Amino acid sequence: MTKALNRRDFIQNTSAILGVASVASGFTLTTFAADKGPASGGKRWGMLINTNILSEAEIDSMVSACKKEHGWGFEEHSTGSQKPSWIKKVKVQDRATKKITSLPLMCQHCEEPPCVDVCPTNASMKRLDGVVLVDRHLCIGCRFCMMACPYDARSFVHEDLSNQKEHMPRGKGTVESCTLCVHKIDNGEQPACVASVKTDAVIFGDLKDKNSIISKTLRKIQSTQIRADLNLNTGVRYSGI
Amino acid sequence: MNKISKVRYQQVDGSGTGFYVLVALLSVLIVVALGAVYFMEHNGHYVTGMSNRIVWGTPHVFAIFLIVAASGALNVASISSVFQKKMYKPLSRLSGLVSLALLAGGLMILVLDLGRPDRLIVAMTEYNFKSIFAWNIILYNGFFVIVGVYLWMMFERRMNKFSSKVGLLALTWRLILTTGTGSIFGFLVSRQAYDAVIMAPMFIIMSFAFGLAFFILILLASYKWTERDLGDAIMNRLGNLLGVFIAAVIYFVAIYHLGNLYITENTGVEDFLLFDGEIYSQLFWYVQIILGGLVPIALIYSPVTRGNRMTLGLASVLVIIGGIAQIYVIIIGGQAYPMEMFPGMDIISGYGGIASYIPSIAEIFLGVGGIAVALITIVFFVKFLPFLPESLSDEVADPHHNR
């Protein structure tokens, strides 16, 4: 007994198949995500930078590692101050003592990030584990976050980009900054800049874990936050400035 | 009641050569602005003078200026319907129109200068209620609705009785709106030139002056070009009001800078803005304070030029030029000075120094295009709807005459 497939049956069957397929793919996606584990509020990622032992060459290698990892700094048309700069080497001198210090400066991953406060579209956001990111799909390129950031940490993409990294989609007309290499830390790796330093001048880890090396070190040595007066409780801490 | 019925509103003729020349001129400016937008958006912002240090450039100067002026232009209507000053009543419709048109022009610039103007829908659907920017989006949209309804109350005779209530709402809304605009800067704690709550009231008083200057110019031009009567009574009143507003702006500017100078940590930025800032200090003293403040006050109150239509027009133009200079110094100058990231230390390299900024021609075209959009909106509305009284001669406008 064969039955000719009429149009109604075809539409019914096709819809059913499509329906099942889309629901199933949803389950699959959810399952994969759950396997990997979403960002958890039980963690707070942080970094401790000891400028007493971190050499200038090491800071340069941190900057290079970040550029290579994320593919910024190779823009063709942008001028120096238009080129993105996710991390930079800053040299400061104490006015009273004349002591000179070099340090890497990037997004400080504040607990109370002003960029997230001012962003009109929720594109600037903070993950539960304290990483501050920009959702490039929601960013309208208003640059208010750049006005609000006390650390000059954010960059605006001033031109079309090509040859982008698969793990780091970037786009003309949106704002970007250090992601703390979420794609790496979510896989249990260290951020590229931290990995580039062979000494323990830069320590990365979970600030909420009392037994992590970063927490233990912070308990022992003197450290500070840049613009601590703003009470932003930064995830990036410095020792030696 | 009799007094109100005496005022007859009439569309402007708008069939003469002058009208078409004006429309053509404004259209050219708008087309050029759209071309500039295409150029900037197609290439990216690298073709502008903006950078990662000066993230808001000349388009923002024009946009903020127009948005501030927009709320101020509504004052004339508020004085009439909220404060019951009858002399201003015939001007109320135009006041509402000018405010909506200026806001439209300003917002157009703001949107077209976004990195992703194509994502405007995101800005309209995704709100972060902690963001003063998101609040402003709501405030601007609300302003269009409220002033639109306000105009309807004024136009529709049956609805006239509600105009004072809606007028009160519009006044309250516009005060909150300008507070929001000022707070965009006032709440930026990380930058020494901002981080001052006085920004909000200062922006409100700036809006009074800029908006009235625009209104006066539009009134003068439209009555001259349509050859309608415009009496001295009303113009002198508006002129006096403008003088008071200009003085008030200077007062707020003085308090803002004196307050900052008192705080030692801010003396650096004050030295920069007031004395060492080259273009910014020059704009501050010569254009904002002298040309846009003291000269207009002298023109308005000096016995020699008092009551003169031409000098009032000139004073209004100067207030607008001074106002643009003021916003330029606030926005660009405030960003050019580096943030105090390491108190007690000098930054030797990597950050700091005064950021350079030279506006590109495309940015200027976009800004001027925003003004053109505001003006062409006014031109079309006064042609197709009865916004302007047939006459504003002293008999119509002066309440003493009617007594």
XYZ file of C-alpha atoms in Angstrom:
644
model
C 0.000 0.000 0.000
C 1.682 3.105 -1.086
C 0.259 6.460 -0.426
C 0.966 9.437 -2.579
C 2.498 12.207 -0.497
C 0.222 15.168 -0.760
C 1.243 18.712 0.020
C -0.417 18.785 3.435
C 1.351 15.607 4.558
C 4.623 16.904 3.280
C 4.310 20.118 5.257
C 3.194 18.228 8.378
C 6.034 15.742 8.224
C 8.643 18.323 7.398
C 7.498 20.564 10.268
C 7.619 17.649 12.667
C 11.128 16.712 11.590
C 12.326 20.305 11.764
C 10.683 20.736 15.160
C 12.330 17.657 16.614
C 15.661 18.621 15.057
C 15.640 22.132 16.479
C 14.580 21.035 19.962
C 17.157 18.261 19.926
C 19.898 20.593 18.815
C 18.911 22.889 21.666
C 19.313 20.006 24.117
C 22.630 19.153 22.565
C 23.899 22.703 22.874
C 22.761 22.922 26.478
C 24.341 19.610 27.269
C 27.680 20.650 25.802
C 27.612 23.926 27.675
C 26.796 22.180 30.923
C 29.637 19.758 30.374
C 32.052 22.586 30.063
C 30.649 24.382 33.091
C 29.497 27.998 33.005
C 31.385 30.775 34.794
C 30.836 30.267 38.484
C 30.315 32.805 41.254
C 32.378 30.571 43.487
C 35.511 31.857 41.788
C 37.028 35.288 41.281
C 39.876 35.395 38.853
C 42.668 37.784 39.711
C 46.248 38.655 38.946
C 49.087 39.862 41.132
C 51.878 41.738 39.398
C 55.073 42.229 41.356
C 56.798 45.184 39.748
C 59.852 44.735 41.989
C 60.887 41.659 40.070
C 59.074 42.062 36.765
C 61.561 43.309 34.177
C 60.775 45.676 31.352
C 61.599 42.939 28.866
C 59.054 40.708 30.551
C 56.407 43.427 30.308
C 57.214 43.724 26.603
C 56.777 39.990 26.224
C 53.416 40.194 27.996
C 52.279 42.825 25.507
C 53.538 40.741 22.567
C 51.883 37.605 23.872
C 48.537 39.408 24.165
C 48.847 40.860 20.667
C 49.654 37.446 19.245
C 46.910 35.691 21.183
C 44.154 38.102 20.231
C 45.428 39.623 17.008
C 45.278 43.311 17.907
C 47.837 45.982 17.075
C 48.188 44.987 13.426
C 45.624 47.455 12.106
C 46.740 49.082 8.866
C 45.123 52.478 8.895
C 44.772 53.481 12.528
C 47.299 55.909 13.955
C 49.171 55.206 17.179
C 46.438 56.495 19.467
C 43.728 54.901 17.323
C 45.210 51.414 17.392
C 43.710 49.091 19.983
C 45.823 48.551 23.058
C 44.592 45.842 25.391
C 47.709 45.938 27.539
C 50.499 48.495 27.648
C 53.756 49.168 29.411
C 53.525 52.217 31.643
C 56.536 53.797 33.357
C 55.929 55.980 36.399
C 58.161 57.956 38.731
C 57.405 58.788 42.328
C 57.479 62.562 42.672
C 58.985 62.507 46.165
C 61.411 59.577 46.053
C 62.159 59.584 42.294
C 61.788 55.807 42.212
C 60.932 54.621 38.711
C 58.553 51.691 38.214
C 57.402 49.947 35.048
C 54.163 48.042 35.005
C 51.783 46.379 32.598
C 48.416 48.116 32.518
C 45.266 46.479 31.238
C 41.625 46.021 32.248
C 41.686 45.708 36.014
C 38.569 43.509 36.084
C 36.890 45.533 38.814
C 34.289 44.066 41.095
C 32.329 47.310 40.603
C 33.252 48.137 37.007
C 32.304 51.695 35.919
C 32.191 50.499 32.292
C 29.424 48.038 33.163
C 27.544 50.720 35.095
C 27.484 53.181 32.211
C 26.909 50.804 29.287
C 23.394 51.554 27.978
C 22.858 48.163 26.315
C 24.426 45.732 28.814
C 27.165 44.988 26.287
C 29.750 45.650 28.974
C 29.258 42.907 31.483
C 30.912 41.058 34.301
C 30.902 37.297 34.453
C 30.120 35.599 37.733
C 33.809 34.783 38.102
C 34.724 38.469 37.903
C 35.937 38.689 34.303
C 34.787 41.942 32.674
C 33.921 41.537 28.991
C 32.246 43.286 26.065
C 29.475 41.455 24.217
C 30.317 42.456 20.636
C 26.782 41.673 19.511
C 25.260 44.204 21.870
C 27.937 46.909 21.667
C 26.643 49.895 19.685
C 29.986 51.682 19.780
C 28.886 54.630 21.941
C 32.252 54.671 23.760
C 30.708 55.735 27.084
C 32.580 52.857 28.753
C 35.845 54.341 27.496
C 34.899 57.657 29.068
C 34.132 55.929 32.360
C 37.098 53.549 32.651
C 39.665 54.987 35.074
C 42.440 52.827 33.596
C 42.339 53.782 29.905
C 41.931 50.053 29.397
C 39.473 50.015 26.537
C 39.969 50.463 22.820
C 37.635 51.278 19.978
C 38.149 49.480 16.685
C 38.663 52.262 14.157
C 38.769 50.196 10.952
C 37.771 46.972 9.208
C 39.649 43.915 10.394
C 40.681 40.761 8.620
C 42.396 37.487 9.572
C 40.797 37.405 12.981
C 41.421 34.711 15.541
C 38.694 32.110 15.750
C 38.415 32.447 19.527
C 38.385 36.233 19.480
C 35.906 37.820 17.090
C 36.508 41.561 16.905
C 34.750 44.174 14.856
C 34.942 47.689 13.489
C 32.886 50.134 15.490
C 32.861 48.190 18.739
C 34.843 48.474 21.949
C 37.228 45.833 23.235
C 39.638 45.184 26.079
C 41.536 42.487 27.945
C 39.357 39.395 28.362
C 41.721 37.789 30.857
C 41.911 35.159 28.093
C 38.575 33.614 29.069
C 38.952 31.092 26.263
C 42.073 29.804 27.982
C 41.101 30.056 31.648
C 37.834 28.246 30.936
C 40.027 25.371 29.758
C 42.169 25.498 32.834
C 45.018 27.393 31.187
C 46.709 30.658 32.189
C 46.140 33.928 30.326
C 48.654 34.421 27.508
C 50.427 37.349 29.194
C 50.861 35.439 32.452
C 52.175 32.389 30.629
C 54.743 34.534 28.826
C 56.456 35.448 32.093
C 58.724 32.658 33.238
C 59.302 33.988 36.773
C 56.655 34.314 39.482
C 56.495 38.085 38.976
C 52.936 37.633 37.692
C 50.618 35.250 39.489
C 47.177 34.353 38.211
C 44.558 32.522 40.185
C 41.329 32.381 42.149
C 41.064 35.163 44.714
C 38.202 33.390 46.489
C 40.211 30.215 47.012
C 42.091 30.767 50.285
C 44.618 28.094 49.344
C 45.467 29.432 45.884
C 48.982 30.763 45.443
C 47.660 34.232 44.622
C 45.583 34.378 47.823
C 48.435 33.123 49.960
C 50.856 35.611 48.418
C 48.419 38.500 48.813
C 48.102 37.662 52.498
C 51.856 37.805 52.923
C 53.122 40.754 50.902
C 52.127 44.374 50.569
C 50.037 45.032 47.484
C 47.840 47.776 46.112
C 45.155 48.556 43.576
C 45.491 51.358 41.045
C 43.039 54.124 42.027
C 42.136 52.241 45.205
C 40.328 55.446 46.253
C 37.564 54.661 43.765
C 36.637 51.523 45.744
C 36.275 49.413 42.622
C 37.974 46.358 44.168
C 40.068 45.428 41.174
C 40.924 41.872 40.261
C 44.388 42.951 39.133
C 46.693 43.857 42.012
C 50.190 45.301 42.059
C 53.058 44.946 44.436
C 55.904 47.436 44.313
C 54.155 50.617 43.209
C -9.776 84.590 26.903
C -10.300 87.534 24.615
C -6.618 88.064 24.558
C -5.975 84.511 23.393
C -8.585 84.695 20.674
C -6.893 87.802 19.318
C -3.872 85.771 18.312
C -4.339 84.246 14.898
C -1.899 81.630 13.748
C -1.097 81.227 10.097
C 1.180 79.002 8.044
C 3.944 80.807 6.240
C 3.450 81.192 2.526
C 6.603 79.386 1.495
C 6.216 79.816 -2.233
C 8.791 82.512 -2.862
C 12.306 82.082 -4.210
C 13.770 82.809 -0.782
C 11.941 79.850 0.740
C 13.207 77.450 -1.899
C 16.736 78.797 -1.678
C 16.654 78.220 2.082
C 15.314 74.682 1.687
C 17.868 73.936 -1.034
C 20.732 75.258 1.063
C 19.708 73.215 4.099
C 19.195 70.147 1.924
C 22.703 70.473 0.535
C 24.104 70.635 4.086
C 22.120 67.515 5.018
C 23.250 65.591 1.939
C 26.861 66.568 2.620
C 26.436 65.390 6.229
C 25.049 62.053 5.081
C 27.986 61.721 2.697
C 30.324 62.396 5.607
C 28.556 59.728 7.660
C 28.935 57.216 4.843
C 32.621 58.076 4.578
C 33.185 57.666 8.331
C 31.110 54.535 8.751
C 32.433 52.858 5.611
C 36.070 53.393 6.505
C 35.745 53.358 10.262
C 36.585 56.094 12.715
C 40.256 56.157 11.722
C 39.341 58.811 9.142
C 38.206 61.101 11.965
C 40.334 63.012 14.435
C 39.067 60.770 17.214
C 41.231 58.202 18.955
C 41.217 55.975 22.003
C 42.048 59.052 24.103
C 39.548 61.452 22.502
C 36.680 59.040 22.092
C 34.014 61.703 21.738
C 34.847 64.293 19.120
C 33.255 67.154 17.232
C 30.014 65.290 16.405
C 29.383 64.929 20.140
C 30.048 68.636 20.622
C 27.308 69.528 18.152
C 25.004 66.773 19.381
C 25.231 67.695 23.062
C 24.950 71.369 22.176
C 21.738 70.793 20.220
C 20.256 68.486 22.848
C 20.985 71.023 25.579
C 19.594 73.863 23.452
C 16.502 71.771 22.647
C 15.343 71.540 26.227
C 16.031 75.241 26.718
C 14.009 76.244 23.666
C 10.934 74.894 25.417
C 11.266 77.514 28.135
C 9.270 80.110 26.265
C 6.249 77.790 26.226
C 6.787 76.916 29.891
C 6.883 80.565 30.911
C 3.521 80.994 29.258
C 1.616 77.915 30.338
C 3.259 77.125 33.680
C 4.100 80.592 34.929
C 1.105 82.266 33.287
C 3.019 85.041 31.555
C 0.541 85.882 28.828
C 2.975 87.741 26.649
C 4.735 84.478 25.815
C 1.556 82.650 24.892
C 1.646 83.416 21.162
C 5.203 82.051 21.046
C 4.411 78.733 22.724
C 3.765 76.701 19.601
C 7.018 77.792 17.992
C 8.833 77.112 21.247
C 7.631 73.505 21.253
C 8.526 73.080 17.603
C 12.038 74.517 17.960
C 12.741 72.259 20.928
C 11.631 69.117 19.093
C 13.564 70.083 15.964
C 16.791 70.788 17.855
C 16.483 67.510 19.721
C 15.943 65.618 16.465
C 19.035 67.242 14.952
C 21.155 66.472 18.004
C 20.039 62.866 18.247
C 20.647 62.335 14.556
C 24.284 63.314 15.025
C 24.639 61.176 18.137
C 23.231 58.091 16.436
C 25.201 58.533 13.218
C 28.449 58.872 15.150
C 27.966 55.533 16.911
C 30.439 52.835 15.990
C 27.457 50.705 14.980
C 24.538 52.999 14.065
C 22.900 49.981 12.430
C 22.354 48.606 15.924
C 20.068 51.440 16.998
C 17.405 48.817 17.610
C 19.664 47.291 20.284
C 19.800 50.648 22.049
C 16.012 50.784 21.958
C 15.443 47.270 23.260
C 18.304 46.510 25.661
C 18.339 48.749 28.702
C 20.797 48.861 31.550
C 18.912 50.937 34.066
C 22.055 51.817 35.965
C 23.361 53.628 32.886
C 22.670 57.336 32.671
C 22.900 56.886 28.895
C 20.048 54.385 28.906
C 18.044 56.812 31.024
C 18.724 59.504 28.483
C 17.379 57.338 25.675
C 14.126 57.049 27.635
C 14.162 60.756 28.484
C 14.699 61.804 24.853
C 11.954 59.530 23.545
C 9.627 60.698 26.306
C 10.393 64.302 25.445
C 9.187 63.784 21.880
C 5.933 62.253 23.123
C 5.283 64.810 25.854
C 6.092 67.877 23.747
C 4.079 66.359 20.902
C 1.063 66.059 23.195
C 1.788 69.539 24.565
C 1.631 70.957 21.046
C -1.622 69.139 20.436
C -3.079 70.730 23.596
C -2.017 74.097 22.240
C -3.316 73.550 18.711
C -6.649 71.953 19.556
C -8.982 74.532 21.039
C -10.946 71.915 22.996
C -7.705 70.801 24.615
C -6.362 74.259 25.468
C -7.527 73.907 29.043
C -5.084 71.047 29.613
C -2.109 72.873 28.195
C -0.911 74.223 31.535
C -0.968 70.753 33.113
C 0.847 69.151 30.196
C 3.133 72.184 30.175
C 4.067 71.491 33.792
C 4.833 67.882 32.909
C 6.929 69.028 29.936
C 8.838 71.494 32.129
C 9.548 68.836 34.749
C 10.561 66.348 32.081
C 12.923 68.780 30.387
C 14.601 69.644 33.689
C 15.169 65.935 34.341
C 16.351 65.496 30.750
C 19.018 68.182 31.001
C 20.000 66.849 34.412
C 20.550 63.553 32.640
C 22.630 65.171 29.902
C 24.799 67.008 32.432
C 25.150 63.866 34.512
C 26.685 61.993 31.568
C 29.731 64.055 32.498
C 29.009 64.794 36.140
C 29.033 61.116 37.098
C 32.357 60.286 35.431
C 34.436 59.927 38.570
C 37.627 58.928 36.828
C 38.155 62.185 34.942
C 39.247 65.310 36.774
C 37.451 67.719 34.460
C 34.119 66.008 35.100
C 33.172 64.266 38.357
C 31.233 67.323 39.561
C 27.539 67.289 40.371
C 27.388 70.974 39.455
C 27.485 69.750 35.834
C 23.755 68.972 35.962
C 22.498 72.417 37.071
C 25.141 74.074 34.907
C 23.814 72.225 31.868
C 20.288 73.330 32.765
C 21.267 76.984 32.860
C 23.297 76.547 29.671
C 20.184 75.127 28.049
C 18.236 78.245 29.038
C 20.731 80.480 27.249
C 21.455 78.326 24.168
C 17.799 77.431 23.600
C 16.614 81.008 23.910
C 19.352 82.240 21.560
C 18.188 79.736 18.936
C 14.571 80.679 19.522
C 15.262 84.393 19.154
C 17.124 83.874 15.883
C 14.379 81.696 14.436
C 11.749 84.193 15.516
C 13.652 87.126 14.020
C 14.344 85.312 10.755
C 10.857 83.932 10.260
C 9.144 87.287 10.905
C 11.575 89.197 8.752
C 11.392 86.755 5.855
C 7.602 86.499 5.980
C 7.256 90.253 6.467
C 5.069 89.873 9.519
C 4.921 92.351 12.379
C 7.199 91.653 15.294
C 6.854 94.253 18.030
C 9.589 95.591 20.276
C 7.700 94.644 23.427
C 8.226 90.942 22.914
C 11.751 91.194 21.525
C 12.978 93.403 24.359
C 11.505 91.004 26.879
C 13.242 88.047 25.244
C 16.480 90.037 24.989
C 16.442 90.862 28.706
C 15.779 87.249 29.525
C 18.698 86.146 27.345
C 20.988 88.600 29.147
C 20.022 87.161 32.531
C 20.584 83.595 31.299
C 24.029 84.430 29.889
C 25.045 85.981 33.209
C 23.772 82.907 35.034
C 25.861 80.638 32.794
C 28.966 82.692 33.581
C 28.152 82.408 37.284
C 27.911 78.610 37.119
C 31.098 78.361 35.058
C 32.895 80.502 37.640
C 31.665 78.363 40.542
C 32.619 75.172 38.723
C 36.182 76.360 38.137
C 36.614 77.999 41.545
C 35.389 74.822 43.217
C 37.882 72.768 41.241
C 40.719 75.196 41.911
C 40.098 74.903 45.650
C 40.680 71.149 45.473
C 44.454 70.686 45.145
C 44.214 67.448 43.183
C 42.309 69.301 40.474
C 44.636 72.258 40.050
C 46.432 70.456 37.232
C 43.354 70.134 35.079
C 42.300 73.694 35.929
C 45.696 75.079 34.942
C 45.285 73.183 31.704
C 41.764 74.363 30.910
C 42.240 77.962 32.017
C 45.865 78.785 31.214
C 48.167 76.211 29.597
C 45.669 74.418 27.419
C 46.461 76.370 24.256
C 43.402 75.879 22.021
C 41.191 74.953 24.989
C 42.241 77.939 27.131
C 41.883 80.229 24.133
C 38.443 78.882 23.348
C 37.508 79.258 27.002
C 38.557 82.870 27.449
C 38.187 84.422 24.027
C 35.211 82.545 22.594
C 33.219 81.166 25.520
C 33.646 83.925 28.095
C 34.336 87.098 26.089
C 32.691 86.535 22.704
C 29.893 84.265 23.907
C 29.304 85.861 27.323
C 30.514 89.378 28.012
C 29.990 90.811 24.515
C 26.353 89.604 24.237
C 25.610 90.986 27.707
C 27.092 94.322 26.640
C 25.101 94.265 23.398
C 21.862 93.529 25.227
C 22.225 95.991 28.090
C 24.364 98.798 26.697
C 22.266 101.986 26.308
C 23.702 102.444 22.815
C 22.621 99.093 21.397
C 19.715 98.276 23.698
C 16.488 97.350 21.950
C 18.182 97.084 18.581
C 16.958 94.065 16.609
C 20.262 93.586 14.796
C 22.331 93.606 17.962
C 19.967 91.156 19.659
C 20.371 88.857 16.663
C 24.134 89.280 16.822
C 24.109 88.621 20.577
C 22.151 85.401 19.957
C 24.610 84.254 17.282
C 27.481 84.939 19.684
C 25.760 82.982 22.451
C 25.498 80.001 20.091
C 29.151 80.274 19.022
C 30.218 80.677 22.653
C 28.030 77.741 23.620
C 29.596 75.452 21.026
C 33.024 76.568 22.284
C 31.956 75.837 25.865
C 30.809 72.313 25.019
C 33.995 71.803 22.987
C 36.132 72.739 25.987
C 34.067 70.508 28.284
C 34.009 67.449 26.015
C 37.314 67.573 24.124
C 39.346 69.530 26.674
C 38.081 67.294 29.472
C 39.280 64.212 27.608
C 42.550 65.710 26.359
C 43.825 66.110 29.911
C 45.072 62.712 31.132
C 43.380 60.889 33.964
C 45.122 60.997 37.318
C 45.883 57.312 37.432
C 48.845 57.328 39.791
C 48.462 60.070 42.401
C 51.846 61.280 43.630
C 53.629 59.963 40.563
C 54.545 61.275 37.146
C 53.845 59.057 34.181
C 57.022 58.945 32.114
C 55.749 56.820 29.255
C 52.936 54.546 28.142
C 50.078 56.888 29.025
C 49.540 60.514 29.860
C 50.385 63.784 28.242
C 47.824 65.960 26.551
C 45.969 63.983 23.884
C 45.956 65.710 20.537
C 42.794 66.116 18.539
C 42.183 67.858 15.253
C 38.598 67.571 14.045
C 38.261 66.108 10.572
C 36.153 67.896 7.994
C 33.719 64.946 7.960
C 33.019 65.370 11.669
C 32.301 69.062 11.182
C 30.009 68.315 8.238
C 28.051 65.854 10.353
C 27.688 68.419 13.146
C 26.551 71.170 10.803
C 24.191 68.670 9.144
C 22.503 68.149 12.510
C 21.807 71.870 12.766
C 20.500 71.813 9.191
C 18.126 68.948 10.044
C 16.780 70.977 12.966
C 16.296 74.055 10.797
C 14.689 72.275 7.847
C 12.283 70.598 10.256
C 11.229 74.000 11.546
C 10.958 75.406 8.009
C 8.621 72.619 6.873
C 6.454 72.651 9.963
C 5.865 76.406 9.876
C 4.945 76.081 6.227
C 2.408 73.305 6.707
C 0.985 73.996 10.162
C -0.032 77.252 11.813
C 2.824 77.660 14.275
C 3.478 81.357 13.859
C 1.056 84.106 14.870
C 0.065 86.306 11.953
C 1.321 89.229 13.882
C 3.361 89.747 17.005
C 2.981 93.490 16.971
C 2.883 95.253 20.310
C -0.934 95.365 20.258
C -1.064 91.594 20.057
C 1.780 90.818 22.384
C 1.851 93.515 25.014
C -0.568 92.792 27.849
C -0.530 96.431 28.954
C -1.880 97.440 25.632
C -4.816 95.115 26.139
C -5.625 96.324 29.601
